[in-house]
CSV table of C-alpha atoms and ligand atoms in Angstrom, one decimal:
chain,number,residue,atom,x,y,z
Y,210,MET,CA,-17.7,8.2,8.7
Y,211,ASN,CA,-16.3,11.0,7.4
Y,212,PHE,CA,-13.0,12.2,7.5
Y,213,GLU,CA,-11.3,15.4,6.8
Y,214,ASN,CA,-8.5,14.8,4.7
Y,215,LEU,CA,-9.5,11.7,3.6
Y,216,LEU,CA,-12.3,10.9,0.7
Y,217,LEU,CA,-13.4,7.2,0.8
Y,218,ALA,CA,-16.1,5.2,-2.0
Y,219,VAL,CA,-16.7,2.4,-2.2
Y,220,LYS,CA,-18.3,1.1,-5.3
Y,221,ASP,CA,-18.9,-3.0,-5.8
Y,222,GLY,CA,-16.6,-4.2,-3.2
Y,223,VAL,CA,-13.7,-2.0,-4.5
Y,224,ALA,CA,-12.6,1.3,-1.6
Y,225,THR,CA,-11.1,4.0,-2.8
Y,226,LEU,CA,-9.5,6.1,-0.4
Y,227,THR,CA,-7.9,9.1,-1.6
Y,228,VAL,CA,-5.7,11.6,0.8
Y,229,ASN,CA,-6.7,14.7,0.3
Y,230,ARG,CA,-4.4,18.0,1.0
Y,231,PRO,CA,-3.4,18.9,-2.4
Y,232,ASP,CA,-2.3,22.2,-1.5
Y,233,LYS,CA,0.5,20.8,0.9
Y,234,LEU,CA,1.0,18.1,-1.8
Y,235,ASN,CA,-1.1,15.1,0.4
Y,236,ALA,CA,2.1,15.6,2.9
Y,237,LEU,CA,0.8,13.0,6.4
Y,238,ASN,CA,0.3,15.3,9.3
Y,239,ASP,CA,-0.2,13.5,12.4
Y,240,GLN,CA,-4.5,13.8,11.8
Y,241,VAL,CA,-4.0,12.5,8.2
Y,242,VAL,CA,-2.2,9.4,9.7
Y,243,SER,CA,-4.3,9.1,12.6
Y,244,GLN,CA,-7.4,9.0,10.2
Y,245,LEU,CA,-5.5,6.7,7.8
Y,246,HIS,CA,-5.3,4.1,10.5
Y,247,GLN,CA,-9.1,4.7,11.6
Y,248,ALA,CA,-9.9,4.1,7.4
Y,249,ALA,CA,-7.9,0.9,7.4
Y,250,GLN,CA,-9.6,-0.2,10.1
Y,251,LEU,CA,-13.0,0.3,8.9
Y,252,LEU,CA,-12.1,-1.4,5.3
Y,253,LYS,CA,-11.1,-4.3,7.2
Y,254,ASP,CA,-14.0,-4.8,9.2
Y,255,ASP,CA,-16.6,-3.8,6.2
Y,256,PRO,CA,-17.9,-7.2,4.7
Y,257,GLU,CA,-19.0,-5.7,1.3
Y,258,VAL,CA,-15.1,-4.2,0.3
Y,259,ARG,CA,-13.1,-6.7,-1.1
Y,260,GLY,CA,-10.3,-4.5,-1.8
Y,261,VAL,CA,-8.7,-0.9,-1.4
Y,262,ILE,CA,-7.4,1.7,-4.1
Y,263,LEU,CA,-4.8,4.0,-2.4
Y,264,THR,CA,-4.3,7.3,-4.1
Y,265,GLY,CA,-3.5,11.0,-3.5
Y,266,ALA,CA,-5.9,14.2,-4.4
Y,267,GLY,CA,-4.6,16.1,-7.1
Y,268,PRO,CA,-2.5,15.9,-10.5
Y,269,LYS,CA,1.0,16.3,-8.6
Y,270,ALA,CA,1.4,14.2,-5.6
Y,271,PHE,CA,0.4,11.0,-4.1
Y,272,ILE,CA,2.1,11.8,-0.6
Y,273,ALA,CA,5.1,14.3,-0.8
Y,274,GLY,CA,6.2,12.5,2.4
Y,275,ALA,CA,5.9,13.5,6.2
Y,276,ASP,CA,4.5,16.6,7.2
Y,277,ILE,CA,8.0,18.5,7.0
Y,278,ALA,CA,6.3,21.7,9.6
Y,279,ASP,CA,5.3,18.7,12.3
Y,280,LEU,CA,8.6,17.0,12.2
Y,281,ALA,CA,10.2,20.6,12.6
Y,282,LYS,CA,8.6,20.6,16.0
Y,283,GLN,CA,9.7,17.3,17.5
Y,284,GLY,CA,11.6,15.9,20.1
Y,285,VAL,CA,13.0,12.6,20.9
Y,286,LEU,CA,10.0,10.9,22.8
Y,287,GLN,CA,7.7,13.0,19.9
Y,288,GLY,CA,9.8,11.4,16.9
Y,289,ARG,CA,9.6,7.9,18.6
Y,290,GLU,CA,6.4,7.9,18.9
Y,291,ARG,CA,5.6,9.9,15.6
Y,292,SER,CA,7.7,6.6,13.9
Y,293,LEU,CA,5.5,4.1,15.8
Y,294,SER,CA,2.2,5.6,14.9
Y,295,GLY,CA,3.3,5.7,11.3
Y,296,GLN,CA,3.9,2.4,11.1
Y,297,ALA,CA,1.0,1.1,12.8
Y,298,MET,CA,-0.6,3.0,10.1
Y,299,LEU,CA,0.7,1.3,7.2
Y,300,ARG,CA,1.1,-2.0,9.3
Y,301,ALA,CA,-3.2,-1.9,9.3
Y,302,PHE,CA,-2.7,-1.7,5.4
Y,303,GLU,CA,-0.4,-4.2,4.8
Y,304,ALA,CA,-2.3,-7.0,7.2
Y,305,MET,CA,-5.7,-6.5,6.3
Y,306,GLY,CA,-6.8,-9.1,4.8
Y,307,LYS,CA,-7.5,-8.0,1.2
Y,308,PRO,CA,-5.3,-6.2,-1.2
Y,309,VAL,CA,-4.6,-2.6,-1.1
Y,310,LEU,CA,-3.2,-1.3,-4.3
Y,311,ALA,CA,-1.2,1.9,-4.5
Y,312,ALA,CA,-1.8,4.0,-7.4
Y,313,VAL,CA,0.8,6.7,-7.5
Y,314,ASN,CA,0.6,10.0,-9.2
Y,315,GLY,CA,3.3,12.5,-9.0
Y,316,TYR,CA,5.3,12.9,-5.9
Y,317,CYS,CA,5.7,9.5,-3.9
Y,318,LEU,CA,8.3,10.6,-1.7
Y,319,GLY,CA,9.4,10.0,2.2
Y,320,GLY,CA,6.6,8.5,4.4
Y,321,GLY,CA,4.4,8.6,1.0
Y,322,CYS,CA,6.8,6.1,-0.7
Y,323,GLU,CA,6.8,4.2,3.2
Y,324,LEU,CA,2.8,4.0,3.0
Y,325,ALA,CA,3.1,2.7,-1.2
Y,326,MET,CA,5.5,0.2,0.0
Y,327,ALA,CA,3.2,-1.3,2.4
Y,328,CYS,CA,0.7,-2.0,-0.3
Y,329,HIS,CA,0.4,-5.4,-1.7
Y,330,ILE,CA,0.7,-3.9,-5.4
Y,331,ARG,CA,1.8,-0.3,-6.3
Y,332,ILE,CA,0.9,0.8,-10.4
Y,333,ALA,CA,2.4,4.2,-11.2
Y,334,SER,CA,1.5,7.1,-13.8
Y,335,GLU,CA,4.4,8.4,-16.4
Y,336,ASN,CA,4.9,11.4,-14.2
Y,337,ALA,CA,5.6,9.4,-10.7
Y,338,LYS,CA,8.7,10.6,-9.0
Y,339,PHE,CA,10.0,8.0,-6.4
Y,340,GLY,CA,12.7,9.0,-3.6
Y,341,GLN,CA,13.7,8.8,0.3
Y,342,PRO,CA,14.6,12.0,0.4
Y,343,GLU,CA,14.9,12.0,4.5
Y,344,VAL,CA,18.8,12.5,4.9
Y,345,LYS,CA,18.7,15.7,2.6
Y,346,LEU,CA,17.1,16.8,5.7
Y,347,GLY,CA,19.0,15.3,8.2
Y,348,ILE,CA,16.7,12.6,9.4
Y,349,THR,CA,15.9,8.8,8.7
Y,350,PRO,CA,13.0,7.3,7.6
Y,351,GLY,CA,10.9,6.6,10.4
Y,352,TYR,CA,7.6,4.3,8.9
Y,353,GLY,CA,9.5,1.3,7.7
Y,354,GLY,CA,11.6,2.9,4.9
Y,355,THR,CA,14.8,1.2,6.2
Y,356,GLN,CA,13.1,-2.3,6.4
Y,357,ARG,CA,10.6,-2.5,3.2
Y,358,LEU,CA,12.7,-1.1,1.0
Y,359,PRO,CA,15.4,-3.4,0.6
Y,360,ARG,CA,13.0,-6.6,0.8
Y,361,ILE,CA,11.4,-5.1,-2.0
Y,362,VAL,CA,14.2,-3.7,-4.4
Y,363,GLY,CA,17.3,-5.3,-2.7
Y,364,ARG,CA,19.9,-4.1,-0.4
Y,365,GLY,CA,22.1,-2.6,-3.1
Y,366,ASN,CA,19.2,-0.2,-4.5
Y,367,ALA,CA,17.6,0.4,-1.8
Y,368,LEU,CA,20.8,1.7,-0.2
Y,369,HIS,CA,21.4,4.1,-3.2
Y,370,LEU,CA,18.0,5.7,-3.1
Y,371,LEU,CA,18.3,5.8,1.2
Y,372,LEU,CA,21.7,7.4,1.1
Y,373,THR,CA,21.5,9.4,-2.1
Y,374,GLY,CA,18.2,10.7,-1.3
Y,375,GLU,CA,18.0,11.1,-5.0
Y,376,GLN,CA,14.4,10.9,-6.9
Y,377,ILE,CA,13.7,8.7,-9.4
Y,378,ASN,CA,11.4,8.4,-12.0
Y,379,ALA,CA,7.9,5.9,-12.6
Y,380,GLN,CA,10.8,3.8,-15.4
Y,381,GLU,CA,13.4,3.3,-12.8
Y,382,ALA,CA,11.0,2.4,-10.3
Y,383,LEU,CA,9.6,0.0,-12.8
Y,384,ARG,CA,13.3,-1.3,-13.7
Y,385,ILE,CA,14.3,-1.9,-10.4
Y,386,GLY,CA,10.7,-3.5,-9.3
Y,387,LEU,CA,9.3,-0.6,-6.8
Y,388,VAL,CA,6.4,-0.4,-9.3
Y,389,SER,CA,5.1,-3.6,-11.1
Y,390,LYS,CA,3.6,-1.0,-14.0
Y,391,VAL,CA,3.4,2.1,-15.5
Y,392,VAL,CA,0.9,4.0,-16.9
Y,393,PRO,CA,-0.1,7.3,-18.7
Y,394,ALA,CA,-1.1,9.4,-16.0
Y,395,ASP,CA,-4.8,9.7,-17.5
Y,396,GLN,CA,-5.5,6.2,-17.1
Y,397,LEU,CA,-4.3,5.5,-13.8
Y,398,ALA,CA,-7.4,5.4,-12.1
Y,399,ALA,CA,-9.1,3.2,-14.8
Y,400,GLU,CA,-6.1,0.7,-14.9
Y,401,ALA,CA,-6.0,0.6,-10.8
Y,402,ASP,CA,-9.7,0.1,-10.8
Y,403,LYS,CA,-9.2,-3.0,-13.5
Y,404,LEU,CA,-6.9,-4.9,-11.8
Y,405,LEU,CA,-8.1,-4.2,-8.5
Y,406,ARG,CA,-11.8,-6.0,-9.8
Y,407,THR,CA,-9.6,-8.7,-11.3
Y,408,ILE,CA,-8.0,-9.2,-8.5
Y,409,ALA,CA,-11.2,-9.5,-6.6
Y,410,LEU,CA,-13.0,-11.9,-8.7
Y,411,ASN,CA,-10.2,-14.1,-7.3
Y,412,GLY,CA,-11.4,-16.3,-3.9
Y,413,PRO,CA,-11.3,-13.9,-1.0
Y,414,LEU,CA,-9.8,-16.6,1.8
Y,415,ALA,CA,-7.2,-17.8,-1.1
Y,416,LEU,CA,-6.0,-14.1,-1.5
Y,417,LYS,CA,-5.8,-13.5,2.4
Y,418,LEU,CA,-4.0,-16.9,3.1
Y,419,THR,CA,-1.7,-15.7,0.2
Y,420,MET,CA,-0.6,-12.8,1.2
Y,421,GLU,CA,0.3,-13.9,4.6
Y,422,ALA,CA,2.3,-16.4,3.5
Y,423,VAL,CA,4.0,-14.0,1.7
Y,424,ASP,CA,4.0,-11.1,4.4
Y,425,ARG,CA,5.2,-13.9,7.4
Y,426,GLY,CA,7.7,-16.0,5.1
Y,427,LEU,CA,10.2,-13.0,4.1
Y,428,ASP,CA,11.3,-13.3,7.7
Y,429,MET,CA,11.5,-16.6,8.0
Y,430,THR,CA,13.9,-19.8,6.4
Y,431,LEU,CA,13.0,-21.3,3.5
Y,432,ALA,CA,12.3,-24.5,5.4
Y,433,GLU,CA,9.5,-22.6,7.4
Y,434,GLY,CA,8.0,-20.5,4.9
Y,435,LEU,CA,7.4,-24.0,2.5
Y,436,ALA,CA,5.7,-25.3,5.9
Y,437,LEU,CA,3.4,-22.0,6.5
Y,438,GLU,CA,2.6,-22.7,2.7
Y,439,ALA,CA,1.9,-26.4,3.4
Y,440,ASP,CA,-0.5,-25.2,6.4
Y,441,ALA,CA,-2.3,-23.0,3.8
Y,442,PHE,CA,-2.6,-25.1,1.4
Y,443,GLY,CA,-4.6,-27.6,3.9
Y,444,LEU,CA,-6.4,-24.6,5.9
Y,445,VAL,CA,-8.4,-23.6,1.9
Y,446,ALA,CA,-9.3,-27.3,1.5
Y,447,ALA,CA,-11.9,-26.6,4.8
Y,448,THR,CA,-13.3,-23.4,3.0
Y,449,ASP,CA,-16.6,-23.6,0.6
Y,450,ASP,CA,-14.3,-21.1,-1.6
Y,451,MET,CA,-12.2,-24.2,-2.5
Y,452,LYS,CA,-15.2,-26.6,-3.2
Y,453,GLU,CA,-16.7,-23.7,-5.4
Y,454,GLY,CA,-13.8,-22.7,-7.5
Y,455,LEU,CA,-12.8,-26.1,-8.1
Y,456,THR,CA,-16.5,-26.8,-9.1
Y,457,ALA,CA,-16.7,-24.1,-11.2
Y,458,PHE,CA,-13.3,-25.1,-13.1
Y,459,LEU,CA,-14.7,-28.5,-14.0
Y,460,GLU,CA,-18.5,-27.2,-14.6
Y,461,LYS,CA,-16.6,-24.2,-17.1
Y,462,ARG,CA,-18.6,-21.6,-15.0
Y,463,PRO,CA,-16.9,-18.3,-13.6
Y,464,ALA,CA,-16.4,-19.2,-10.2
Y,465,LYS,CA,-18.6,-16.9,-7.4
Y,466,PHE,CA,-16.9,-16.9,-4.3
Y,467,GLN,CA,-18.2,-16.2,-0.8
Y,468,GLY,CA,-15.1,-15.9,1.6
Y,469,LYS,CA,-16.4,-18.9,3.2
S,1823,COA,N1,5.9,18.2,4.5
S,1823,COA,C1,5.0,19.9,4.1
S,1823,COA,N2,4.7,20.5,3.1
S,1823,COA,C2,5.1,20.0,2.3
S,1823,COA,C3,5.6,18.6,2.0
S,1823,COA,C4,6.2,18.0,2.9
S,1823,COA,N3,6.7,17.1,3.0
S,1823,COA,N4,5.7,18.6,0.6
S,1823,COA,C5,5.0,19.4,-0.4
S,1823,COA,N5,4.8,20.7,0.8
S,1823,COA,C6,3.9,21.7,1.1
S,1823,COA,C7,5.1,23.0,0.3
S,1823,COA,O1,6.0,23.7,1.5
S,1823,COA,C8,4.0,23.6,-0.4
S,1823,COA,O2,3.8,24.5,0.6
S,1823,COA,P1,3.1,26.4,0.3
S,1823,COA,O3,2.2,26.3,-0.5
S,1823,COA,O4,2.2,26.6,1.9
S,1823,COA,O5,4.3,26.6,0.5
S,1823,COA,C9,2.9,23.0,-1.2
S,1823,COA,O6,3.4,22.0,-0.3
S,1823,COA,C10,3.6,23.1,-2.5
S,1823,COA,O7,4.9,22.1,-2.6
S,1823,COA,P2,6.2,23.0,-3.0
S,1823,COA,O8,7.1,22.5,-2.7
S,1823,COA,O9,6.1,24.5,-3.4
S,1823,COA,O10,6.2,22.2,-4.8
S,1823,COA,P3,7.1,22.1,-6.0
S,1823,COA,O11,6.5,21.6,-6.8
S,1823,COA,O12,7.5,23.5,-5.8
S,1823,COA,O13,8.3,20.6,-5.4
S,1823,COA,C11,8.5,18.8,-4.0
S,1823,COA,C12,7.7,19.8,-5.0
S,1823,COA,C13,7.8,17.3,-3.9
S,1823,COA,C14,10.1,18.9,-4.5
S,1823,COA,C15,8.8,19.6,-2.9
S,1823,COA,O14,7.5,19.9,-2.1
S,1823,COA,C16,9.2,18.8,-1.4
S,1823,COA,O15,11.1,19.0,-1.4
S,1823,COA,N6,8.6,18.6,-0.7
S,1823,COA,C17,9.4,17.7,0.2
S,1823,COA,C18,9.6,15.9,-0.1
S,1823,COA,C19,10.5,15.5,1.0
S,1823,COA,O16,11.2,16.0,1.8
S,1823,COA,N7,9.7,14.9,1.9
S,1823,COA,C20,10.4,13.9,2.7
S,1823,COA,C21,9.8,14.5,4.2
S,1823,COA,S1,10.4,13.2,5.7
């Protein structure tokens, strides 16, 4: 499938999805949001794809936010619809069942930061800048920023970013746990690829169930979350992947998982 504002390349099971509107710092207009949602569904359904790297075209930006020109025209109902469709697109990546890694190059603001937060792992280039500047525009975050940011960096750090609208650099993002790794800009693509390929060597069903347990568990009590984890632990016992993983260890060879 061809997407006007997205580039999609799949190599040996790893898909790289690039938001390609560099002249507008990859801002998310309605068309990009809709195309990203379609791409997420496509990647979920493609059995060849073991994981996804999400990034932005050009050296300056991952994504500089929702398209402000679109927002300037919206009314009440349209604002609500835009928020819901953006949230659904983000959720399609978050609940894909395959690891999605955000490789953040440059500005990662507003909806861009929200999309990165829906990814399972975020790594950043040294020149990355993060922020939720919505309040500076007199608006609230609409793609999950008020919900995922406190879950990732804690309530205090989240409110600091959400209420000031200030930008933080990659090192500060690392310090507060918004990203898990910072690398020189010219090594970002290679690092992202290496990390995702390392993850993709692991059992696909174990990865899926682990992500699901973390995702659902965050909204549960500890007791409920532990019960969910025990169910997942039992469920993997029925898979060929578990037999292969344990046998490969005992036979001192690398496991070859089939996702079955
Ligand atoms: N929506 C729409 N267009 C955007 C955009 C956004 N979120 N962010 C950047 N652009 C456009 C600019 O309007 C400009 O377009 P033009 O060349 O047609 O005028 C182009 O991208 C380049 O941006 P520019 O502002 O000239 O780059 P800069 O290096 O001077 O500044 C930023 C970079 C990121 C600081 C600045 O673009 C910015 O503040 N963007 C908005 C960030 C934001 O508030 N995001 C949250 C939206 S809810």
